[in-house]
Amino acid sequence: MIARLSVLFLALAVVAAHAAAQTTPLLSPPAAFDRATIRRGAQWFAQYCLSCHSVKWIRYDRLTRDLGFSKDAVRQELMFPGGAHFAQGMVPTLSARDAAAWFGVAPPDLTLEARLRGGAWIYTYLRSFYFDPTRPSGWNNHLFPDAAMPNVLAPISGIRDAKGRLIQRGRLTPRQVNQVIGAITVWLEYTSDPSKLERERLGPYVIGFALLLSVVAYLMKRAYWREVS
Amino acid sequence: MGRLTAWVDRRFPFSALVRTSMTEYYAPKNFNFWYFFGSLALFVFAAQIISGILLLAHYQPSAKAAFNSVQTIMYDVKWGWLVRYIHTTGASLFFIVIYLHMLRGYLYGSFKRPRELLWLVGVALYVCLMGEAYFGYVLPFGNMSYWGGEVITSIIAAIPYLGDWLASVLRGSFGVGTPTLTRFVAFHAVLLPALLAVLILTHLLALHEVGSNNPDGVEIREHLDARGRPVDGIPFHPYYTVKDMFGVGVFLVVFCAIVFYAPTFHGLFIETYNFSPANPLKTPPDVTPAWYLAPYYAMLRAVPNKAVGIGILFAAIIAPFLLPWLDYSPVKSSRYRPVYRWMVIAFALTLLALGWIGMQPATPALLLPARIFLALYFLFFLSLPLVSRLEPTRPVPQRISAS
Amino acid sequence: MTAQAHPLAAHAGRRRFLTLATAILGAVGTAYVIVPLVETLEPDASVKAAAATTVALVPIEPGMQVTVPWQDKPLIVVNRTPEMLATLPAVEPLLRDPSCAVPQQPPACRNRFRSLKPQWLVMVRVCTHLCCTPLYKPRKGSVGPRWLGGFHCPCHGSLYDLSGRVFKGVPAPRNMAIPVYHFSEDEKQITVTAMYPESKLC
């Protein structure tokens, strides 16, 4: 717990330091790193992102082991009909060459994105889209100006102008949208290091064992050293 | 058991080795906190060898495959993340342990007569470890690996006369690519580990020849009992083996806490930009070195001339080798040397400051502090001949003082 | 070795106990570390993902054999003609294991054709003698004057019929292995998923 807290504290400090250096302040996602949130994030991701972006290092079958999805749920909710193989990585049906032709750049693989940019960056980025008629896609982004990516979440988030005013309402309330984006962020944090779930499960036992070993070794040392004057 | 030992002993000096290096090797009884780090360094070395062999079983040294093979280890290999995190955490903790071990040598004058050779081998070990770390840093072939590889090979290229040839021999190509990775694997996984193992053995043999120093800096072998054993010495086994076992336990707690809760240590142990593949056309926003090499990097940047900067860098690495011949004081331990004591503390802080500066983005604001600390680094070594002659020392006890 | 002569017996007992406790903890800890470390050497997920292969049947003409590399072994699919199938009962008196009693094939393939559908032979073409790759010899008389078609191993002369069943009097001990496979719904392709666990290659 203390280890976790201190890590959290350090992470906050790092985020704060980064935030101070950014022109657009980074927001922290309103979502916890737990299986339920990651599962929701995976579903939103499959629905809105996976048609262009791969997370190629994540194989579908590991989602059943890591996240508690049933095999059928993975097939129905995450995999595209036809094409994808259960033991293969999550790769869109859209080919990288077609995508490059449409967007100007190939949509990057997002497996490691959260490691590179951090969760707060992803969360803020997805919230920073605005309508910009001067751009070919009609979209621009406060955090990443002239991004090639359109605001794929517009159907649920609605459309905002550069000043943040809502031009057109989406299907969900702003609060719900933030939770969706938060869940997608947590999902990408999971994909960037799936070992985190396992590490946090095993950590207390491993550290507890090391502590026990230290205590017993210390008692042994004292028993031997009693005779050293 | 007794018969087996006897059988072996007629053919190999097993019992004799155990006696001379463990049960009848007498170590001073007043070892303190600082004396844990030698055995811990040996422990981390073993952990690095084991985890390294397992990583090598999956790693593919080519510009195209290297980054992906590391991701395979992280995503597809059962427990692959554990082995990689042990190796990355081990690398950084190796340096922490070695730095503390060396600081102990500075504090208690462990480099002084008769331990000059022990010290020289130790500093050589440290230099080899830096090489080992550098080659290992390049292997995952993330973007920091690539640019780290570029920068260091260009430093080598700036050596007069031989530089260009040396750099081409290191890279094996025009830039850092597949030929570089294949030879770096050979250096990282074969050449330097073998060299380190030989040097560690030499270091231990030299230690057992001259005997361990101690916080008081007095020679325990000058006071023997009737049976010829040092009065203030205790057998290394069992007393220090059980004590070191406790040290390993505490070290494991720290090690596991990092491996399980903060394996990248916020970009210090695994650099953030190394999670994107090597890209020869795009330098990461700020190229900062691994933390353990940061002080040297700060020195390099503090000098406005390439050749001089690299000269300073080599001088900084060579300076500790000369320590036994720069310090004339008859007193070993800083406990009885009030001026030297503060010099060592200032020296350690100087290195910390240089390390911090080395990890900051290159901005003019840090230039002056970097130069001041660079001067302080060399001032420690340059002033030592004078200080050690003039310094008023406190009386050194004949024997180890009560602990 | 050093600590035998201590005056306090109770103290020595405590010391022995604590030494033993540390040793046991150390051994248990080491065992728990060794297991995952050795497990890293198991085939990884990318290898397992490549374990299955799919072969299109449409381009395979009657009498033709297609070889695909599968799990580092030559996997063959043979489109057997009715004439070829007719040779199978004829050679049975000469075979070592004509009824396929040795589990060298999944139960569903334990028949004269050693296949799910008589026409299609799906087999790992590895000789059960010493792992050579037998040659596909479908033509009558191509190996000997009374040869009706089958497989001939060039290394040590082992002979198999067109179902991969081994003849008597050759070095190879068993029939060649049939893997686990299934047809697609339109029957235009087969997917080979695994080696049949009880079968032995060589």
PDB file of C-alpha atoms in Angstrom, chain B residues 109-209:
ATOM      1  CA  GLY B 109      40.765   5.253   2.729  1.00  0.00           C
ATOM      2  CA  SER B 110      40.446   1.711   1.419  1.00  0.00           C
ATOM      3  CA  PHE B 111      42.582   2.631  -1.608  1.00  0.00           C
ATOM      4  CA  LYS B 112      45.643   3.354   0.512  1.00  0.00           C
ATOM      5  CA  ARG B 113      48.674   1.132   1.037  1.00  0.00           C
ATOM      6  CA  PRO B 114      48.605  -1.913   0.946  1.00  0.00           C
ATOM      7  CA  ARG B 115      45.321  -1.936  -0.997  1.00  0.00           C
ATOM      8  CA  GLU B 116      46.364   0.070  -4.076  1.00  0.00           C
ATOM      9  CA  LEU B 117      45.975  -2.854  -6.471  1.00  0.00           C
ATOM     10  CA  LEU B 118      42.650  -3.840  -4.932  1.00  0.00           C
ATOM     11  CA  TRP B 119      41.477  -0.277  -5.630  1.00  0.00           C
ATOM     12  CA  LEU B 120      42.838  -0.233  -9.187  1.00  0.00           C
ATOM     13  CA  VAL B 121      41.046  -3.478 -10.035  1.00  0.00           C
ATOM     14  CA  GLY B 122      37.896  -2.031  -8.473  1.00  0.00           C
ATOM     15  CA  VAL B 123      37.995   1.127 -10.594  1.00  0.00           C
ATOM     16  CA  ALA B 124      38.699  -1.019 -13.668  1.00  0.00           C
ATOM     17  CA  LEU B 125      35.578  -3.012 -12.742  1.00  0.00           C
ATOM     18  CA  TYR B 126      33.606   0.221 -12.604  1.00  0.00           C
ATOM     19  CA  VAL B 127      34.847   1.306 -16.050  1.00  0.00           C
ATOM     20  CA  CYS B 128      33.964  -2.139 -17.487  1.00  0.00           C
ATOM     21  CA  LEU B 129      30.530  -1.853 -15.888  1.00  0.00           C
ATOM     22  CA  MET B 130      29.988   1.476 -17.650  1.00  0.00           C
ATOM     23  CA  GLY B 131      30.877  -0.203 -20.954  1.00  0.00           C
ATOM     24  CA  GLU B 132      28.603  -3.130 -20.154  1.00  0.00           C
ATOM     25  CA  ALA B 133      25.745  -0.752 -19.340  1.00  0.00           C
ATOM     26  CA  TYR B 134      26.284   1.265 -22.514  1.00  0.00           C
ATOM     27  CA  PHE B 135      26.226  -1.775 -24.830  1.00  0.00           C
ATOM     28  CA  GLY B 136      23.155  -3.078 -23.042  1.00  0.00           C
ATOM     29  CA  TYR B 137      21.446   0.308 -23.340  1.00  0.00           C
ATOM     30  CA  VAL B 138      21.697   0.186 -27.143  1.00  0.00           C
ATOM     31  CA  LEU B 139      20.400  -3.384 -27.572  1.00  0.00           C
ATOM     32  CA  PRO B 140      16.591  -2.850 -27.192  1.00  0.00           C
ATOM     33  CA  PHE B 141      16.923  -0.406 -30.104  1.00  0.00           C
ATOM     34  CA  GLY B 142      14.293   2.040 -28.976  1.00  0.00           C
ATOM     35  CA  ASN B 143      14.832   5.615 -30.064  1.00  0.00           C
ATOM     36  CA  MET B 144      16.902   6.482 -26.979  1.00  0.00           C
ATOM     37  CA  SER B 145      19.032   3.380 -27.584  1.00  0.00           C
ATOM     38  CA  TYR B 146      19.649   4.524 -31.126  1.00  0.00           C
ATOM     39  CA  TRP B 147      20.593   8.092 -30.258  1.00  0.00           C
ATOM     40  CA  GLY B 148      22.594   7.014 -27.222  1.00  0.00           C
ATOM     41  CA  GLY B 149      24.487   4.681 -29.548  1.00  0.00           C
ATOM     42  CA  GLU B 150      25.064   7.522 -32.012  1.00  0.00           C
ATOM     43  CA  VAL B 151      26.247  10.030 -29.411  1.00  0.00           C
ATOM     44  CA  ILE B 152      28.713   7.731 -27.639  1.00  0.00           C
ATOM     45  CA  THR B 153      30.230   6.386 -30.852  1.00  0.00           C
ATOM     46  CA  SER B 154      30.720   9.972 -32.026  1.00  0.00           C
ATOM     47  CA  ILE B 155      32.463  10.752 -28.733  1.00  0.00           C
ATOM     48  CA  ILE B 156      34.827   7.875 -29.523  1.00  0.00           C
ATOM     49  CA  ALA B 157      35.250   9.274 -33.046  1.00  0.00           C
ATOM     50  CA  ALA B 158      36.590  12.531 -31.584  1.00  0.00           C
ATOM     51  CA  ILE B 159      39.643  10.811 -30.075  1.00  0.00           C
ATOM     52  CA  PRO B 160      42.698  12.171 -31.953  1.00  0.00           C
ATOM     53  CA  TYR B 161      44.240   9.963 -34.683  1.00  0.00           C
ATOM     54  CA  LEU B 162      42.528   6.657 -33.854  1.00  0.00           C
ATOM     55  CA  GLY B 163      39.000   7.987 -33.263  1.00  0.00           C
ATOM     56  CA  ASP B 164      37.428   7.526 -36.681  1.00  0.00           C
ATOM     57  CA  TRP B 165      38.799   4.030 -37.032  1.00  0.00           C
ATOM     58  CA  LEU B 166      37.687   3.087 -33.497  1.00  0.00           C
ATOM     59  CA  ALA B 167      34.176   4.403 -34.123  1.00  0.00           C
ATOM     60  CA  SER B 168      33.901   2.503 -37.392  1.00  0.00           C
ATOM     61  CA  VAL B 169      35.052  -0.661 -35.637  1.00  0.00           C
ATOM     62  CA  LEU B 170      32.414  -0.128 -32.932  1.00  0.00           C
ATOM     63  CA  ARG B 171      29.579   0.624 -35.385  1.00  0.00           C
ATOM     64  CA  GLY B 172      30.609  -1.754 -38.144  1.00  0.00           C
ATOM     65  CA  SER B 173      28.582   0.427 -40.480  1.00  0.00           C
ATOM     66  CA  PHE B 174      28.040   4.078 -41.441  1.00  0.00           C
ATOM     67  CA  GLY B 175      25.647   4.557 -38.571  1.00  0.00           C
ATOM     68  CA  VAL B 176      24.221   2.460 -35.759  1.00  0.00           C
ATOM     69  CA  GLY B 177      22.498  -0.503 -37.391  1.00  0.00           C
ATOM     70  CA  THR B 178      22.383  -4.274 -37.599  1.00  0.00           C
ATOM     71  CA  PRO B 179      26.187  -4.729 -37.654  1.00  0.00           C
ATOM     72  CA  THR B 180      26.378  -2.553 -34.532  1.00  0.00           C
ATOM     73  CA  LEU B 181      23.775  -4.633 -32.712  1.00  0.00           C
ATOM     74  CA  THR B 182      25.378  -7.969 -33.579  1.00  0.00           C
ATOM     75  CA  ARG B 183      28.754  -6.880 -32.210  1.00  0.00           C
ATOM     76  CA  PHE B 184      27.203  -5.096 -29.218  1.00  0.00           C
ATOM     77  CA  VAL B 185      25.541  -8.384 -28.282  1.00  0.00           C
ATOM     78  CA  ALA B 186      28.939 -10.057 -28.481  1.00  0.00           C
ATOM     79  CA  PHE B 187      30.431  -7.382 -26.216  1.00  0.00           C
ATOM     80  CA  HIS B 188      27.468  -7.133 -23.831  1.00  0.00           C
ATOM     81  CA  ALA B 189      26.755 -10.842 -23.429  1.00  0.00           C
ATOM     82  CA  VAL B 190      30.200 -12.406 -23.800  1.00  0.00           C
ATOM     83  CA  LEU B 191      33.243 -10.142 -23.715  1.00  0.00           C
ATOM     84  CA  LEU B 192      32.401  -7.791 -20.851  1.00  0.00           C
ATOM     85  CA  PRO B 193      30.660 -10.320 -18.556  1.00  0.00           C
ATOM     86  CA  ALA B 194      33.716 -12.564 -18.909  1.00  0.00           C
ATOM     87  CA  LEU B 195      36.015  -9.608 -18.217  1.00  0.00           C
ATOM     88  CA  LEU B 196      33.867  -8.587 -15.236  1.00  0.00           C
ATOM     89  CA  ALA B 197      33.956 -12.126 -13.842  1.00  0.00           C
ATOM     90  CA  VAL B 198      37.749 -12.285 -14.114  1.00  0.00           C
ATOM     91  CA  LEU B 199      38.145  -8.837 -12.546  1.00  0.00           C
ATOM     92  CA  ILE B 200      35.739  -9.705  -9.712  1.00  0.00           C
ATOM     93  CA  LEU B 201      37.798 -12.802  -8.967  1.00  0.00           C
ATOM     94  CA  THR B 202      40.995 -10.729  -9.070  1.00  0.00           C
ATOM     95  CA  HIS B 203      39.379  -8.135  -6.802  1.00  0.00           C
ATOM     96  CA  LEU B 204      38.455 -10.837  -4.265  1.00  0.00           C
ATOM     97  CA  LEU B 205      41.878 -12.517  -4.435  1.00  0.00           C
ATOM     98  CA  ALA B 206      43.563  -9.164  -3.853  1.00  0.00           C
ATOM     99  CA  LEU B 207      41.181  -8.451  -0.968  1.00  0.00           C
ATOM    100  CA  HIS B 208      41.921 -11.737   0.730  1.00  0.00           C
ATOM    101  CA  GLU B 209      45.655 -11.176   0.287  1.00  0.00           C
TER     102      GLU B 209
END
